[in-house]
Short mmCIF file of C-alpha atoms and ligand atoms in Angstrom, two decimals:
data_model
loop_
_atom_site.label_atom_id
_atom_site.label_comp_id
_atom_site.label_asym_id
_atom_site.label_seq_id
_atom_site.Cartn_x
_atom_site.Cartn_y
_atom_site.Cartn_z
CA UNK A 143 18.95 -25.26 -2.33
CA UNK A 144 22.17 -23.87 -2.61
CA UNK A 145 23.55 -20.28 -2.87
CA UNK A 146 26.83 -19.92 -5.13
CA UNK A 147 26.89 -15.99 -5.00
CA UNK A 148 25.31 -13.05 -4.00
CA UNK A 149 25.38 -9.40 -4.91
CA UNK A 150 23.92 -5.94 -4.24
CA UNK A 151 23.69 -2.48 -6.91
CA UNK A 152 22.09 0.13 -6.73
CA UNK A 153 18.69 0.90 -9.55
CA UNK A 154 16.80 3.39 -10.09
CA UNK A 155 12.99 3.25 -9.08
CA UNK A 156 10.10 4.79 -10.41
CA UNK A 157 10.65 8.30 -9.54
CA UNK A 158 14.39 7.83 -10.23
CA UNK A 159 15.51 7.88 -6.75
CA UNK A 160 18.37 4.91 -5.74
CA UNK A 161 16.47 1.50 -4.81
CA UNK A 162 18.62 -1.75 -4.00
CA UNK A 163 18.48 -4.60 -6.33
CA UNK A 164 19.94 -8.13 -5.23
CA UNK A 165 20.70 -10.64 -7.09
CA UNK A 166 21.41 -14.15 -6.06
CA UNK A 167 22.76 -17.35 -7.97
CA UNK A 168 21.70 -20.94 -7.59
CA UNK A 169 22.91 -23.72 -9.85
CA UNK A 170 19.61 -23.05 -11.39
CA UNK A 171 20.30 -19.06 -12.60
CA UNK A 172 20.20 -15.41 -11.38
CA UNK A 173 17.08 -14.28 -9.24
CA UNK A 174 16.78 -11.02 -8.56
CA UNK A 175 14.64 -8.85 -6.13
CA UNK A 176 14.27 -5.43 -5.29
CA UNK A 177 12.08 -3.04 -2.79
CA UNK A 178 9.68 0.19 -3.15
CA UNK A 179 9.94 2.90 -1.05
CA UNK A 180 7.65 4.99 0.54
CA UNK A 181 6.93 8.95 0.05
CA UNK A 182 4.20 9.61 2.72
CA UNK A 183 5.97 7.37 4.95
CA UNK A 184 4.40 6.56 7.97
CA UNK A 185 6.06 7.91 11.12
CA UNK A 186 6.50 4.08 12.85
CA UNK A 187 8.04 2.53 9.96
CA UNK A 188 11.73 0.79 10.10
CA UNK A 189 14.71 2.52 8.42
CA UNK A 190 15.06 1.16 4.69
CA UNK A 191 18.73 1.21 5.05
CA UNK A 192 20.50 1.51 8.25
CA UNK A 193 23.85 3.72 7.35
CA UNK A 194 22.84 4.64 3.67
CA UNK A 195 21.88 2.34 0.65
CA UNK A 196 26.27 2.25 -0.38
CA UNK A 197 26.14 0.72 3.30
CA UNK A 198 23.57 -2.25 2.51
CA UNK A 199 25.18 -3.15 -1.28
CA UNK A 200 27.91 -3.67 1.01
CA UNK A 201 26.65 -5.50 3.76
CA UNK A 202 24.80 -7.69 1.42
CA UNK A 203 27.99 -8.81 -0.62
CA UNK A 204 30.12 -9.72 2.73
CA UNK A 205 26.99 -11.91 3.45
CA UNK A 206 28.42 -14.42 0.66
CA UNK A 207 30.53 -16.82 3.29
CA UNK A 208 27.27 -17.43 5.23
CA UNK A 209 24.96 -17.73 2.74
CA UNK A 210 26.74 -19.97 0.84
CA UNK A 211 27.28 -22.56 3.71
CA UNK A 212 23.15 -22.48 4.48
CA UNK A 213 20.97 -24.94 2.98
CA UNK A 214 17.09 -23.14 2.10
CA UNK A 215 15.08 -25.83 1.55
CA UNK A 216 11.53 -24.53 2.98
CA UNK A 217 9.99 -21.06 3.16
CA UNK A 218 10.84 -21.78 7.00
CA UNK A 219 14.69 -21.92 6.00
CA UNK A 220 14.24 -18.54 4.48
CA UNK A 221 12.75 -16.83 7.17
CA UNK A 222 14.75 -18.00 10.11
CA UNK A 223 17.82 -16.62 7.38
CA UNK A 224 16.48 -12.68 7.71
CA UNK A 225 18.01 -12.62 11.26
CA UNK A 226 21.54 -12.71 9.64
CA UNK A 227 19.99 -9.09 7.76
CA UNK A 228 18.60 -7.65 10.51
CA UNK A 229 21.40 -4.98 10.87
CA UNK A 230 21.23 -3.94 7.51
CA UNK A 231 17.31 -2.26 6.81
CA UNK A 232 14.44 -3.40 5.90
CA UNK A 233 14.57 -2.83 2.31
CA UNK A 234 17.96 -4.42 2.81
CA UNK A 235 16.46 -7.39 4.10
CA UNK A 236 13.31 -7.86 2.16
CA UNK A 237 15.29 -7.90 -1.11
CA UNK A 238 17.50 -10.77 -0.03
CA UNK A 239 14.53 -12.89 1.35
CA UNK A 240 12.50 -11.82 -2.29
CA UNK A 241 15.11 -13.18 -4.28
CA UNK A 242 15.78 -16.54 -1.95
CA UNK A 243 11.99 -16.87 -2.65
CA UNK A 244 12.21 -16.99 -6.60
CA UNK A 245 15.29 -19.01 -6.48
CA UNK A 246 14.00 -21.90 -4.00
CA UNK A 247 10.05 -21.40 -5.80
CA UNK A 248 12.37 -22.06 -9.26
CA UNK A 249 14.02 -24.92 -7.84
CA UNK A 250 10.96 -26.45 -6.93
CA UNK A 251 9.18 -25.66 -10.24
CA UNK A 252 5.96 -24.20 -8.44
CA UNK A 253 5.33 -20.04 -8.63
CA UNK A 254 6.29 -18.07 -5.72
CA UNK A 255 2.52 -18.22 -4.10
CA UNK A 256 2.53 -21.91 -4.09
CA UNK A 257 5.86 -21.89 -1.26
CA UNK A 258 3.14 -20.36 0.90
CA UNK A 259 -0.26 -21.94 0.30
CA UNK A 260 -1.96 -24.18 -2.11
CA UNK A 261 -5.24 -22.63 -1.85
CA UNK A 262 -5.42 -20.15 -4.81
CA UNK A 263 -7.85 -16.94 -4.40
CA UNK A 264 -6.82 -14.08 -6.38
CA UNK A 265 -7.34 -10.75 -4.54
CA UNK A 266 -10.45 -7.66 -5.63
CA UNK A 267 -8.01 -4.96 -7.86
CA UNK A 268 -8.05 -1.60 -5.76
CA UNK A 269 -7.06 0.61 -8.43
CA UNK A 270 -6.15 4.35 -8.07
CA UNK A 271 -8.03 6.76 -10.15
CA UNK A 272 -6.85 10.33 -8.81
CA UNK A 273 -3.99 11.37 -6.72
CA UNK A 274 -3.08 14.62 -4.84
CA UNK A 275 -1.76 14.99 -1.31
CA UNK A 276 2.15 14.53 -1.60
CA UNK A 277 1.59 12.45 -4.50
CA UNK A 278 0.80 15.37 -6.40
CA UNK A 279 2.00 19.26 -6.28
CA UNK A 280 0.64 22.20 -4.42
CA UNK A 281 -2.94 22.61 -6.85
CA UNK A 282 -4.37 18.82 -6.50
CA UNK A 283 -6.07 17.41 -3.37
CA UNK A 284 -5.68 17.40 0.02
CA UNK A 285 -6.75 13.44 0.21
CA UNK A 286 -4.04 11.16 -1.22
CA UNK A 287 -5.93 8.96 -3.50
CA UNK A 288 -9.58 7.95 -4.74
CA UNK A 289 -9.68 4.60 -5.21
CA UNK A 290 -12.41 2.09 -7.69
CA UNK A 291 -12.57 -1.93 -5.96
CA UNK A 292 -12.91 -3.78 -8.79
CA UNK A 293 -13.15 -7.76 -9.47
CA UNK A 294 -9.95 -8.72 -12.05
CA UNK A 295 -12.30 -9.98 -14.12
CA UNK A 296 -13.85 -6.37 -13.99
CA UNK A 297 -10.86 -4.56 -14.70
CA UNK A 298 -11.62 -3.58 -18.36
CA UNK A 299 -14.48 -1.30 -16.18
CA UNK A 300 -11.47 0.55 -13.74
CA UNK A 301 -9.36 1.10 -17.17
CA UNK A 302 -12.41 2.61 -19.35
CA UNK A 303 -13.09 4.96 -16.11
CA UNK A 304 -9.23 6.15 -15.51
CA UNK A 305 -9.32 6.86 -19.46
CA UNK A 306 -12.67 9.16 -19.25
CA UNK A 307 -11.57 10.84 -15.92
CA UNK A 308 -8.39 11.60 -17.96
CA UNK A 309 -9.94 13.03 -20.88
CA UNK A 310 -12.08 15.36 -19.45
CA UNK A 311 -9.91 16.12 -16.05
CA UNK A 312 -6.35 14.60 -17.24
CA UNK A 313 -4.84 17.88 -18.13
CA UNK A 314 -2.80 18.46 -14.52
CA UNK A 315 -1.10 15.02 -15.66
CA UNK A 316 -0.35 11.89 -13.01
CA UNK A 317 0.98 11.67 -9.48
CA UNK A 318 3.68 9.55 -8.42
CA UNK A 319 1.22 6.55 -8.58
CA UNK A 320 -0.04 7.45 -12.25
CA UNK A 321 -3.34 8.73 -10.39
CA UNK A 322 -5.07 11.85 -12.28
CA UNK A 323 -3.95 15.04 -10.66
CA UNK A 324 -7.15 17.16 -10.30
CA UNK A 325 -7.08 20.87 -8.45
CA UNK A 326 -10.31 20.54 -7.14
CA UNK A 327 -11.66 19.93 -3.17
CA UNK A 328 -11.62 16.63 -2.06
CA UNK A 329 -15.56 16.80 -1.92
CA UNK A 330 -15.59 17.69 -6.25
CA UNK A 331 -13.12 15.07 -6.77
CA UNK A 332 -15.68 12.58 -5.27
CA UNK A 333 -18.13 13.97 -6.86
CA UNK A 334 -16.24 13.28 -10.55
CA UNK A 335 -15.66 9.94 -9.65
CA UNK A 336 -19.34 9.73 -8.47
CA UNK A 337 -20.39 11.15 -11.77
CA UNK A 338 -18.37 8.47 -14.10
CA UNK A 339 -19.43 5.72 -11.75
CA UNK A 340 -22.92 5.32 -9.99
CA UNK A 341 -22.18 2.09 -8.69
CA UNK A 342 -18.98 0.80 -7.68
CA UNK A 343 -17.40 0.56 -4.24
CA UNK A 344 -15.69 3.28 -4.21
CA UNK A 345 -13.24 5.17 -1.49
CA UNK A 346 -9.99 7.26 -0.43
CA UNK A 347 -6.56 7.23 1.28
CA UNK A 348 -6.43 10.79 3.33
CA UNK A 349 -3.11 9.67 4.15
CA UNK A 350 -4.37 12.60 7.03
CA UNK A 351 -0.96 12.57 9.25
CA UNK A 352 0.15 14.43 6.02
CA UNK A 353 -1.71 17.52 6.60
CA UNK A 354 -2.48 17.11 10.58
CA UNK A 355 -0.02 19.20 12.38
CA UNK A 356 -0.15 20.24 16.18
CA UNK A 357 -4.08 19.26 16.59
CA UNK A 358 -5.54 20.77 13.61
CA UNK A 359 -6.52 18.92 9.63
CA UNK A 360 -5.64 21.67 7.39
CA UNK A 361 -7.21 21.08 3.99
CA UNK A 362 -5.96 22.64 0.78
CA UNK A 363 -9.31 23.60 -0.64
CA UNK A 364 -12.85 23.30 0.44
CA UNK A 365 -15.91 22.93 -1.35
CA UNK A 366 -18.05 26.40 -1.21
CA UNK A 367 -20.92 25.44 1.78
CA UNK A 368 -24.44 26.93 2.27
CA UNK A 369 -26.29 28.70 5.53
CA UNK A 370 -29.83 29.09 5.29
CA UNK A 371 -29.59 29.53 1.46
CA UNK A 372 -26.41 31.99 1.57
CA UNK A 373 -22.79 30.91 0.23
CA UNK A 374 -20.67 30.87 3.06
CA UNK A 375 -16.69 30.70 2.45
CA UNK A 376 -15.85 27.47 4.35
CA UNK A 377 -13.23 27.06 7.14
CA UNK A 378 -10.02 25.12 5.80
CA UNK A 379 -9.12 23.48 9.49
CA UNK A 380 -10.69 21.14 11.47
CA UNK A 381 -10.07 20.03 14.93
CA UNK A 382 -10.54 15.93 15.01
CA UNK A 383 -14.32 15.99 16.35
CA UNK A 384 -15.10 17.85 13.00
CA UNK A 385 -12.69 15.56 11.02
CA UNK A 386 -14.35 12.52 12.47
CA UNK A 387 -17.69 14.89 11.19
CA UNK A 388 -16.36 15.89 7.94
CA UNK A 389 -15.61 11.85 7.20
CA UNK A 390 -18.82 10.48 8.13
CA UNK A 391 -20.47 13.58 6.29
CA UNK A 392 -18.41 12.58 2.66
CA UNK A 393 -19.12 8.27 3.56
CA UNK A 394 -23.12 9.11 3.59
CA UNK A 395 -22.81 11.59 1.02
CA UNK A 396 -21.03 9.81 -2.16
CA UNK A 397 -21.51 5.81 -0.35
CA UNK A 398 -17.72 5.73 0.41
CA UNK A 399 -16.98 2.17 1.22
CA UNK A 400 -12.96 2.33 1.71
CA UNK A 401 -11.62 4.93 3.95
CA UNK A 402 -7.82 4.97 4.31
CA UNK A 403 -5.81 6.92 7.34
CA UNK A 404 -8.83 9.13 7.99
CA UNK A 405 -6.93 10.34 11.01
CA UNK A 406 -3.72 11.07 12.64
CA UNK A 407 -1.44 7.65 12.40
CA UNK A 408 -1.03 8.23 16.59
CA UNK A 409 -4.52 8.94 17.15
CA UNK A 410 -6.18 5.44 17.79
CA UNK A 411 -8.97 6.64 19.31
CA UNK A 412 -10.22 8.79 17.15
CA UNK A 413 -10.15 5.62 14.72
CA UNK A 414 -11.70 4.03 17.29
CA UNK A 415 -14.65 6.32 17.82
CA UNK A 416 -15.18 6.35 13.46
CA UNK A 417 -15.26 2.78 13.50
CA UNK A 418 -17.71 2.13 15.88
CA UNK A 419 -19.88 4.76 13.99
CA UNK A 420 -18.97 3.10 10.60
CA UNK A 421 -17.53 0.62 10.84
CA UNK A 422 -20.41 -1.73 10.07
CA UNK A 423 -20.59 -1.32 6.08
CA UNK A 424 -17.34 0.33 5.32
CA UNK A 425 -13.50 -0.34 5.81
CA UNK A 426 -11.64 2.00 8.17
CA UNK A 427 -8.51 1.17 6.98
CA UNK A 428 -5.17 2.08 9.10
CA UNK A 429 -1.95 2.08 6.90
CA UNK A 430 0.26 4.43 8.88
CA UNK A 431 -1.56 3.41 11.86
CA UNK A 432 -0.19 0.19 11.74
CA UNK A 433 2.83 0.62 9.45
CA UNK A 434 2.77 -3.42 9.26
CA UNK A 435 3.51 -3.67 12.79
CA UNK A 436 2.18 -6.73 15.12
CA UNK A 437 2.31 -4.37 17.72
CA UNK A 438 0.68 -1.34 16.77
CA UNK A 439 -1.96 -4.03 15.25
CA UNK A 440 -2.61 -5.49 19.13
CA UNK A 441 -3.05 -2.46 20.53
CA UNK A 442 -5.64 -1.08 17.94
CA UNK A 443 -7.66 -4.32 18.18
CA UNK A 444 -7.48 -3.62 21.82
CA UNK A 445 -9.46 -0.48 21.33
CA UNK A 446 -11.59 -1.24 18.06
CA UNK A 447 -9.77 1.17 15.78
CA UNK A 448 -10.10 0.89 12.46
CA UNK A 449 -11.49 -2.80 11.01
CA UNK A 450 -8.99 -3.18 8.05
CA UNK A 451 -5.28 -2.67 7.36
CA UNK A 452 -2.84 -1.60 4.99
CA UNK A 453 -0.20 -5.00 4.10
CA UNK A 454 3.75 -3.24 2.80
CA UNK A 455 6.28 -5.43 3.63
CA UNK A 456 8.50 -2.34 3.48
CA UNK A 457 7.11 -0.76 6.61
CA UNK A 458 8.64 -3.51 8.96
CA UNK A 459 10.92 -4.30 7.33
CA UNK A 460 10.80 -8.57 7.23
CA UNK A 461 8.68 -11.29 5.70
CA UNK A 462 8.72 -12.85 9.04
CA UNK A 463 7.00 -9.91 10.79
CA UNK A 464 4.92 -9.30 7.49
CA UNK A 465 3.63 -12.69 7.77
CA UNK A 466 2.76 -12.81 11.82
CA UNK A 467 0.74 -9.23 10.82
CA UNK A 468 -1.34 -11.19 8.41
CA UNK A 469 -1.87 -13.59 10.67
CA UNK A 470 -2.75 -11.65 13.68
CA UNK A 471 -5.39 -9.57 11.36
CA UNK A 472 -6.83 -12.55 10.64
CA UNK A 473 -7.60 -13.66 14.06
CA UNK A 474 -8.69 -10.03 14.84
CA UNK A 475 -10.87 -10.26 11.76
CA UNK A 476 -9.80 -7.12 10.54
CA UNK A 477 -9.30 -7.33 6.20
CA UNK A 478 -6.26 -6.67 4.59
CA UNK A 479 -5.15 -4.98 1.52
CA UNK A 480 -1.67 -5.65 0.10
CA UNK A 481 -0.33 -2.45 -1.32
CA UNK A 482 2.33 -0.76 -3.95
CA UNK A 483 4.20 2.24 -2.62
CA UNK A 484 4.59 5.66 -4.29
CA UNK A 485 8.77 4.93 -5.25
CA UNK A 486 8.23 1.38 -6.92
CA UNK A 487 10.57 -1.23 -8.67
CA UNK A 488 9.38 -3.20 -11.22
CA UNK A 489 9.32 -6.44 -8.88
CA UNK A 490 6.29 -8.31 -9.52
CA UNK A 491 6.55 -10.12 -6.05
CA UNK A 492 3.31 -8.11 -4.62
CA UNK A 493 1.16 -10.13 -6.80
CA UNK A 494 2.56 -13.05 -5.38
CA UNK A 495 2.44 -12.64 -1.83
CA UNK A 496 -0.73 -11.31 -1.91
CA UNK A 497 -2.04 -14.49 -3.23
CA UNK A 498 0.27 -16.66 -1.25
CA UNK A 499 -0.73 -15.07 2.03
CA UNK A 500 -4.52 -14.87 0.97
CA UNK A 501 -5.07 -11.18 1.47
CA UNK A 502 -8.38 -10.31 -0.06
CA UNK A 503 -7.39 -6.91 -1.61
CA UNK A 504 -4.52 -5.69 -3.99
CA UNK A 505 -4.01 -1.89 -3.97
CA UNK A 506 -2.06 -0.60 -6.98
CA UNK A 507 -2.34 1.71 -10.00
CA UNK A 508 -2.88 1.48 -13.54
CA UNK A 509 -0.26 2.90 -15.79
CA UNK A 510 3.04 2.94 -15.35
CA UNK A 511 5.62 -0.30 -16.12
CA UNK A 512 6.34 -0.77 -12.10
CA UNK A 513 2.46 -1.02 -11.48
CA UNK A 514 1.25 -3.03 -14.63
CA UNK A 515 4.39 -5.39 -14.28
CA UNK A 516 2.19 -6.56 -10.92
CA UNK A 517 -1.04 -6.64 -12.49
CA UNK A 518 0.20 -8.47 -15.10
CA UNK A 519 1.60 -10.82 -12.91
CA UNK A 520 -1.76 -10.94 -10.70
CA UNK A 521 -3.37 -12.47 -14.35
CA UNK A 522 -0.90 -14.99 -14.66
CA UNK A 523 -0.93 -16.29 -11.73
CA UNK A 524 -4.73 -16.76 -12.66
CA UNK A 525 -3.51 -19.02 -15.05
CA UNK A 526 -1.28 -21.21 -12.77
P1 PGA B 300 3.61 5.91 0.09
O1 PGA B 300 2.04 6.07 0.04
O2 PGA B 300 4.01 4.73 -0.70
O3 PGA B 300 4.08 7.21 -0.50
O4 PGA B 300 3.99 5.80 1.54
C1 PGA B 300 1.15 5.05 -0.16
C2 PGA B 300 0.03 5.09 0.84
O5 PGA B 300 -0.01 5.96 1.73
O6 PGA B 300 -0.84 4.23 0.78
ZN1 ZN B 301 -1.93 5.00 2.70
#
């Protein structure tokens, strides 16, 4: 395949901040590609755009000489090609290499999974029910998001449960991530979704580096606790023993089965210690922990923290790097979930990769054109 032109503009993403759209043409058409950002960004993720985002739409169009004298024939070709980005951010990069995927996947008239495997297994739907944390304002949760894992062929069950949760909770209105805000404790806000659904696997993303500051979790609200039959106000900070308490406490309690960034993203052994009490039936899942990093991923399978990770391209920037993540997770036997990010485009590509790079989990809302455009795309690739 051959490249005739590339370009780079500026679009708006789902909270109407600037995203980077680019747009390259084959003798075949226009393909274009663009990235999601992050708002609880995890403190070891790669710059999105080194120099500003008016830097990278002009980086990108003075890449036209060298693109156009490089021949992509493979996925391999594409790859080796995000060295020439490097310089630019990873948002930068990711959207060239997105939109050299559709265009050599077109020119090969196979879907964008099929350039990485031919093995089709479509992923569980981890759908987002209610968000707080910095998803949400001031009166919502202290834990990011509470989360149903559904089969796709389930998903008429996740949609029916977002819809009652909204009619009898829905009147705070949606997060960033069309979750239900809710300004209740993190405890009540299980117990809702406990309520609507006895049976489920059910679970949260803390997102805790959000509200862990010099040592201490300090939680927005807290359910009202008992002493030998008295109300007792409860304490609103805990030091990590009584986090790593508190978490195991909420598991038991409500049969929690994904737990997201329970912890500090630096504090691997405090992820360590939950997952060897845990660990066994339920997914300690590090997403800042690992911000997609080979690296951070070694050194946590080193010390057996957390069993599961968080999969956004975004956070290191590369498909390259994205892909040697995967990999390495699946020789530590750790699972992976593919996941959406708070500031999203209406790129369907997340559907794709996480089929093409077999990751057993898709984490995404449910309302909301930049999240259904993926869903929708995850059910016709069921179809393929
Ligand atoms: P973000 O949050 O996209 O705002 O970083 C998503 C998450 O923490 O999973
Ligand atoms: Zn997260």
């Amino acid at each position: 395949m051959k490249v005739k032109d590339i370009s780079a503009r500026k679009i708006l993403n789902s909270i109407a901040n600037f995203s980077l759209e680019v747009s390259i043409t084959t003798k075949d058409g226009i393909f274009k590609s663009s990235v999601p950002a992050g708002t609880s960004k995890g403190k070891h993720e790669v710059k999105e755009y080194i120099g500003g985002i008016d830097a990278a739409v002009k980086n990108i169009t003075k890449l036209k000489r060298t693109i156009k004298k490089t021949n992509f024939s493979s996925l391999k070709d594409i790859l080796s090609f995000e060295e020439k980005t490097k310089g630019y951010g990873g948002n930068a990069t990711l959207a060239v290499t997105y939109s050299l995927l559709k265009a050599l996947a077109y020119e090969k008239k196979v879907p964008v999974w099929k350039l990485f495997t031919k093995k089709k297994k479509i992923p569980m739907l981890l759908n987002k029910m209610i968000g707080g944390g910095v998803h949400a304002g001031e009166e919502s949760t202290t834990f990011q998001e509470f989360l149903v894992l559904q089969k796709p062929t389930n998903l008429k069950k996740n949609i029916s449960l977002f819809k009652k949760i909204g009619k009898d909770w829905g009147f705070h209105g949606r997060d960033l991530e069309g979750g239900w805000v809710i300004n209740v404790s993190d405890e009540k806000a299980l117990q809702i979704l406990r309520k609507y659904d006895k049976t489920s696997k059910i679970g949260v993303d803390m997102a805790a580096s959000e509200f862990y500051h010099d040592g201490i979790y300090k939680y927005k609200k807290m359910s009202l606790a008992r002493t030998d039959g008295k109300i007792v106000m409860p304490k609103l900070t805990k030091d990590t023993a009584e986090q790593i308490r508190f978490v195991r406490y909420l598991k038991n309690r409500y049969d929690m089965y994904y737990i997201e960034d329970p912890l500090d993203e630096n504090d691997f052994r405090g992820f360590a210690e939950l997952t060897s009490r845990i660990g066994k039936n339920t997914l300690v899942v590090g997403d800042d922990l690992f911000t997609t990093n080979p690296e951070r991923l070694k050194k946590g399978a080193k010390l057996g923290a957390a069993n599961a990770c968080i999969v956004k391209p975004n956070q290191v920037g590369s498909l390259s790097k994205t892909i040697e993540f995967v990999n390495l997770a699946k020789k530590y036997k750790y699972t992976t979930i593919i996941s959406h990010r708070s500031q999203e485009t209406n790129d369907s590509i997340l559907a794709d990769l996480a089929v093409g790079l077999q990751i057993p989990i898709i984490k995404i809302g449910l309302t909301g054109g930049e999240r259904v455009s993926k869903i929708n795309r995850l059910f016709e690739i069921m179809g393929e």
